[in-house]
Amino acid sequence: MLKGGPLLFACLLAIFVFIGIHEFYRMALPARTVEVWPAAVCGTLFIFIPFFGNDRHLLAGGALLFLGFALLFLFRIREVADAAREIAYAMLAFLYIPFLLMHLVALRQTTYGIQWLLVIMLIVMTNDSAAYYTGSAFGKHPLYPLVSPKKSVEGALGGLVGSIVGTLIAKFSFFPQLSFRDALVTALFIGALGQAGDLFESLLKRSFGVKDSGTIIPGHGGVLDRLDSIIFAAPALYYYVIYFFKG
């Protein structure tokens, strides 16, 4: 991220996308052992679209993905009653993983790209840590028991405070161009979206009847379990930077 340049950073993300799509298919479409490989490859290639610098390539890539996988599922049909659900899951895999994570590559190419990548990591990590310890110590009111019974309102609020601490650490250490307004807005907005990303992945796992997305990280689960907050935060921070950041 620091020394490799945008292309090498994109290659790192491509590895995460490849593994993440495998995890998603294992949860949502476990019987589709053939389709997961072209899905992982196409999703990996999708990460590199920002290097072309033209929105038409994004539209073309999205159209080709949809048409290609619609035809693939059409001619490899298993049960007619399950066809629409399986195609919807296949499309969700592309929108949820490579499309959203692709914004990190675009963020890396902005003027202060490295600093912003460190900011998003700080926001998410300080949010997670503060939410865990605050919730463990003071949590009394469930945040969203239907999706994640252990999370509390107190933990969520503590997480947002942690995100503010994270952005202030960035401002006073390596990112002086970050104004106090930027630090506060990004901490609250991106921090809240990160928490929503965590809840969304919990919703998916409950719907699919699994505890973790994978086992690649012992004690922590899969790649999607580690990136769930960043997946939601990435596009929001990118568009904040290009439309509102004046640094």
Coordinates of C-alpha atoms in Angstrom, one line a residue:
M1 CA 0.0 0.0 0.0
L2 CA 2.8 2.4 0.9
K3 CA 5.6 1.4 -1.5
G4 CA 4.0 -0.7 -4.2
G5 CA 2.0 1.9 -6.1
P6 CA -1.6 1.7 -7.3
L7 CA -1.1 -1.3 -9.5
L8 CA 0.4 -3.5 -6.8
F9 CA -2.2 -2.4 -4.4
A10 CA -4.9 -3.4 -6.9
C11 CA -3.2 -6.8 -7.2
L12 CA -3.5 -7.3 -3.4
L13 CA -7.1 -6.4 -3.5
A14 CA -7.6 -8.7 -6.4
I15 CA -6.4 -11.6 -4.2
F16 CA -8.9 -10.6 -1.5
V17 CA -11.7 -10.4 -4.1
F18 CA -10.8 -13.9 -5.5
I19 CA -11.0 -15.4 -2.1
G20 CA -14.1 -13.4 -1.1
I21 CA -16.1 -14.6 -4.1
H22 CA -15.2 -18.2 -3.3
E23 CA -16.4 -17.6 0.2
F24 CA -19.6 -16.0 -1.0
Y25 CA -20.4 -18.9 -3.4
R26 CA -19.6 -21.4 -0.7
M27 CA -22.2 -19.7 1.5
A28 CA -24.9 -18.8 -1.1
L29 CA -24.4 -21.3 -3.9
P30 CA -22.5 -24.3 -2.5
A31 CA -23.6 -26.6 -5.4
R32 CA -22.2 -24.2 -8.0
T33 CA -18.6 -25.5 -7.9
V34 CA -18.0 -24.9 -11.6
E35 CA -19.4 -21.4 -11.8
V36 CA -17.4 -20.1 -8.8
W37 CA -14.2 -20.2 -10.8
P38 CA -15.2 -17.9 -13.7
A39 CA -17.0 -15.7 -11.1
A40 CA -13.8 -15.3 -9.1
V41 CA -11.7 -14.6 -12.2
C42 CA -14.1 -12.0 -13.6
G43 CA -14.5 -10.3 -10.2
T44 CA -10.7 -10.1 -9.9
L45 CA -10.4 -8.5 -13.3
F46 CA -13.2 -6.0 -12.3
I47 CA -10.9 -4.5 -9.7
F48 CA -8.6 -3.1 -12.4
I49 CA -11.3 -1.1 -14.2
P50 CA -10.3 2.3 -12.4
F51 CA -7.0 2.2 -14.3
F52 CA -8.8 2.7 -17.6
G53 CA -10.1 6.1 -16.4
N54 CA -13.4 6.0 -18.3
D55 CA -16.9 5.3 -16.9
R56 CA -17.8 3.5 -20.2
H57 CA -15.4 0.7 -19.2
L58 CA -17.3 0.3 -15.9
L59 CA -20.6 0.2 -17.7
A60 CA -19.3 -2.2 -20.3
G61 CA -17.7 -4.5 -17.7
G62 CA -21.0 -4.6 -15.7
A63 CA -23.0 -5.3 -18.8
L64 CA -20.7 -8.1 -19.9
L65 CA -20.7 -9.7 -16.4
F66 CA -24.5 -9.7 -16.2
L67 CA -24.9 -11.1 -19.8
G68 CA -22.2 -13.6 -19.4
F69 CA -23.5 -15.0 -16.1
A70 CA -27.1 -14.8 -17.1
L71 CA -26.3 -17.0 -20.1
L72 CA -24.1 -19.3 -18.0
F73 CA -26.9 -20.0 -15.5
L74 CA -29.4 -20.2 -18.3
F75 CA -27.7 -23.1 -19.9
R76 CA -26.5 -24.8 -16.7
I77 CA -29.9 -24.8 -15.1
R78 CA -30.5 -27.2 -12.2
E79 CA -34.0 -26.4 -10.8
V80 CA -36.3 -23.9 -12.5
A81 CA -37.7 -22.9 -9.2
D82 CA -34.2 -21.9 -7.9
A83 CA -33.0 -20.2 -11.1
A84 CA -33.9 -16.6 -10.2
R85 CA -32.5 -16.9 -6.7
E86 CA -29.2 -18.3 -7.9
I87 CA -28.8 -15.6 -10.6
A88 CA -29.6 -13.0 -8.0
Y89 CA -27.0 -14.4 -5.7
A90 CA -24.4 -14.5 -8.5
M91 CA -25.1 -10.8 -9.3
L92 CA -25.0 -9.8 -5.7
A93 CA -21.5 -11.4 -5.4
F94 CA -20.2 -9.0 -8.0
L95 CA -21.9 -5.9 -6.7
Y96 CA -21.0 -6.6 -3.1
I97 CA -17.4 -7.6 -3.4
P98 CA -15.5 -6.4 -6.5
F99 CA -17.7 -3.4 -7.4
L100 CA -17.5 -1.9 -3.9
L101 CA -13.9 -2.8 -3.2
M102 CA -12.9 -1.3 -6.6
H103 CA -13.4 2.1 -5.0
L104 CA -10.3 1.5 -2.8
V105 CA -8.3 1.4 -6.0
A106 CA -9.9 4.6 -7.2
L107 CA -9.2 6.1 -3.7
R108 CA -5.5 5.1 -4.0
Q109 CA -5.3 7.1 -7.2
T110 CA -6.5 10.4 -5.6
T111 CA -4.0 13.1 -4.6
Y112 CA -3.7 11.9 -1.0
G113 CA -4.6 8.3 -1.8
I114 CA -2.2 6.6 0.7
Q115 CA -3.3 8.9 3.5
W116 CA -6.9 8.2 2.8
L117 CA -6.4 4.5 2.8
L118 CA -4.7 4.7 6.2
V119 CA -7.7 6.9 7.4
I120 CA -10.2 4.3 6.3
M121 CA -8.3 1.6 8.1
L122 CA -8.0 3.8 11.3
I123 CA -11.7 4.6 11.2
V124 CA -12.7 0.9 10.9
M125 CA -10.2 -0.5 13.4
T126 CA -10.7 2.1 16.1
N127 CA -14.5 1.8 15.6
D128 CA -14.3 -2.0 16.0
S129 CA -12.1 -1.9 19.0
A130 CA -14.0 0.9 20.8
A131 CA -17.4 -0.8 20.0
Y132 CA -16.2 -4.1 21.4
Y133 CA -14.9 -2.7 24.7
T134 CA -17.7 -0.2 25.2
G135 CA -20.3 -2.8 24.4
S136 CA -18.7 -5.3 26.8
A137 CA -18.5 -2.8 29.6
F138 CA -21.7 -0.8 29.2
G139 CA -23.9 -2.6 26.6
K140 CA -27.5 -2.9 27.8
H141 CA -29.7 -2.0 24.8
P142 CA -29.6 -4.3 21.8
L143 CA -28.7 -2.6 18.5
Y144 CA -30.3 -5.0 16.1
P145 CA -31.0 -8.4 17.7
L146 CA -32.6 -9.9 14.7
V147 CA -29.3 -9.7 12.8
S148 CA -26.6 -9.5 15.5
P149 CA -27.8 -10.2 19.1
K150 CA -24.5 -9.4 20.8
K151 CA -24.2 -5.8 19.4
S152 CA -25.5 -3.0 21.6
V153 CA -26.5 0.7 21.1
E154 CA -23.8 1.6 23.6
G155 CA -21.2 -0.3 21.7
A156 CA -22.2 1.4 18.4
L157 CA -22.0 4.9 20.0
G158 CA -18.6 4.0 21.5
G159 CA -17.4 2.8 18.1
L160 CA -18.3 6.2 16.6
V161 CA -16.3 7.9 19.3
G162 CA -13.4 5.6 18.5
S163 CA -13.7 6.5 14.8
I164 CA -13.3 10.2 15.8
V165 CA -10.2 9.3 17.7
G166 CA -8.9 7.5 14.7
T167 CA -9.3 10.4 12.3
L168 CA -7.8 12.8 14.8
I169 CA -4.8 10.5 15.1
A170 CA -4.5 10.8 11.3
K171 CA -4.8 14.6 11.3
F172 CA -2.1 15.1 14.0
S173 CA 0.3 12.4 12.8
F174 CA 0.5 11.9 9.0
F175 CA -2.4 13.8 7.4
P176 CA -2.4 17.5 8.4
Q177 CA -4.4 18.4 5.3
L178 CA -7.4 16.8 7.0
S179 CA -9.5 19.6 8.5
F180 CA -11.4 19.1 11.7
R181 CA -14.6 19.1 9.7
D182 CA -13.3 16.4 7.5
A183 CA -12.1 14.4 10.5
L184 CA -15.5 14.6 12.2
V185 CA -17.7 14.0 9.2
T186 CA -15.7 11.1 7.9
A187 CA -15.4 9.5 11.3
L188 CA -19.2 9.6 11.9
F189 CA -20.4 8.9 8.3
I190 CA -17.8 6.3 7.4
G191 CA -17.8 4.8 10.9
A192 CA -21.6 4.4 10.8
L193 CA -21.4 2.8 7.3
G194 CA -18.7 0.5 8.5
Q195 CA -21.0 -0.7 11.3
A196 CA -23.8 -1.2 8.7
G197 CA -21.4 -3.2 6.6
D198 CA -20.7 -5.5 9.6
L199 CA -24.4 -5.9 10.1
F200 CA -25.1 -6.6 6.5
E201 CA -22.5 -9.4 6.4
S202 CA -24.1 -10.8 9.6
L203 CA -27.4 -10.7 7.8
L204 CA -26.0 -12.6 4.9
K205 CA -24.4 -15.3 7.1
R206 CA -27.6 -15.7 9.1
S207 CA -29.6 -16.0 5.9
F208 CA -27.2 -18.6 4.6
G209 CA -27.0 -20.5 7.9
V210 CA -23.3 -20.1 8.5
K211 CA -21.2 -18.7 11.4
D212 CA -18.3 -17.4 9.4
S213 CA -17.7 -16.7 5.7
G214 CA -14.6 -18.9 5.7
T215 CA -11.7 -20.3 7.8
I216 CA -8.7 -18.7 6.1
I217 CA -7.9 -16.6 9.2
P218 CA -7.9 -18.8 12.2
G219 CA -10.0 -17.4 15.0
H220 CA -11.4 -14.7 12.9
G221 CA -13.2 -16.4 10.0
G222 CA -12.8 -15.5 6.3
V223 CA -11.8 -12.6 4.2
L224 CA -15.3 -11.2 4.1
D225 CA -15.5 -11.3 7.9
R226 CA -12.4 -9.0 8.0
L227 CA -13.4 -6.7 5.2
D228 CA -17.1 -6.4 5.8
S229 CA -16.8 -2.8 7.3
I230 CA -14.3 -1.6 4.7
I231 CA -16.5 -2.9 1.8
F232 CA -19.3 -0.5 2.8
A233 CA -17.0 2.3 3.8
A234 CA -14.9 2.3 0.6
P235 CA -17.3 3.9 -1.9
A236 CA -18.6 6.4 0.6
L237 CA -15.2 7.7 1.5
Y238 CA -14.1 7.8 -2.2
Y239 CA -17.1 10.0 -3.2
Y240 CA -16.6 12.2 -0.1
V241 CA -13.0 12.7 -1.2
I242 CA -13.8 13.6 -4.8
Y243 CA -16.8 15.8 -4.1
F244 CA -16.2 17.4 -0.7
F245 CA -12.6 17.2 0.3
K246 CA -10.8 20.6 -0.2
G247 CA -7.3 19.6 0.9

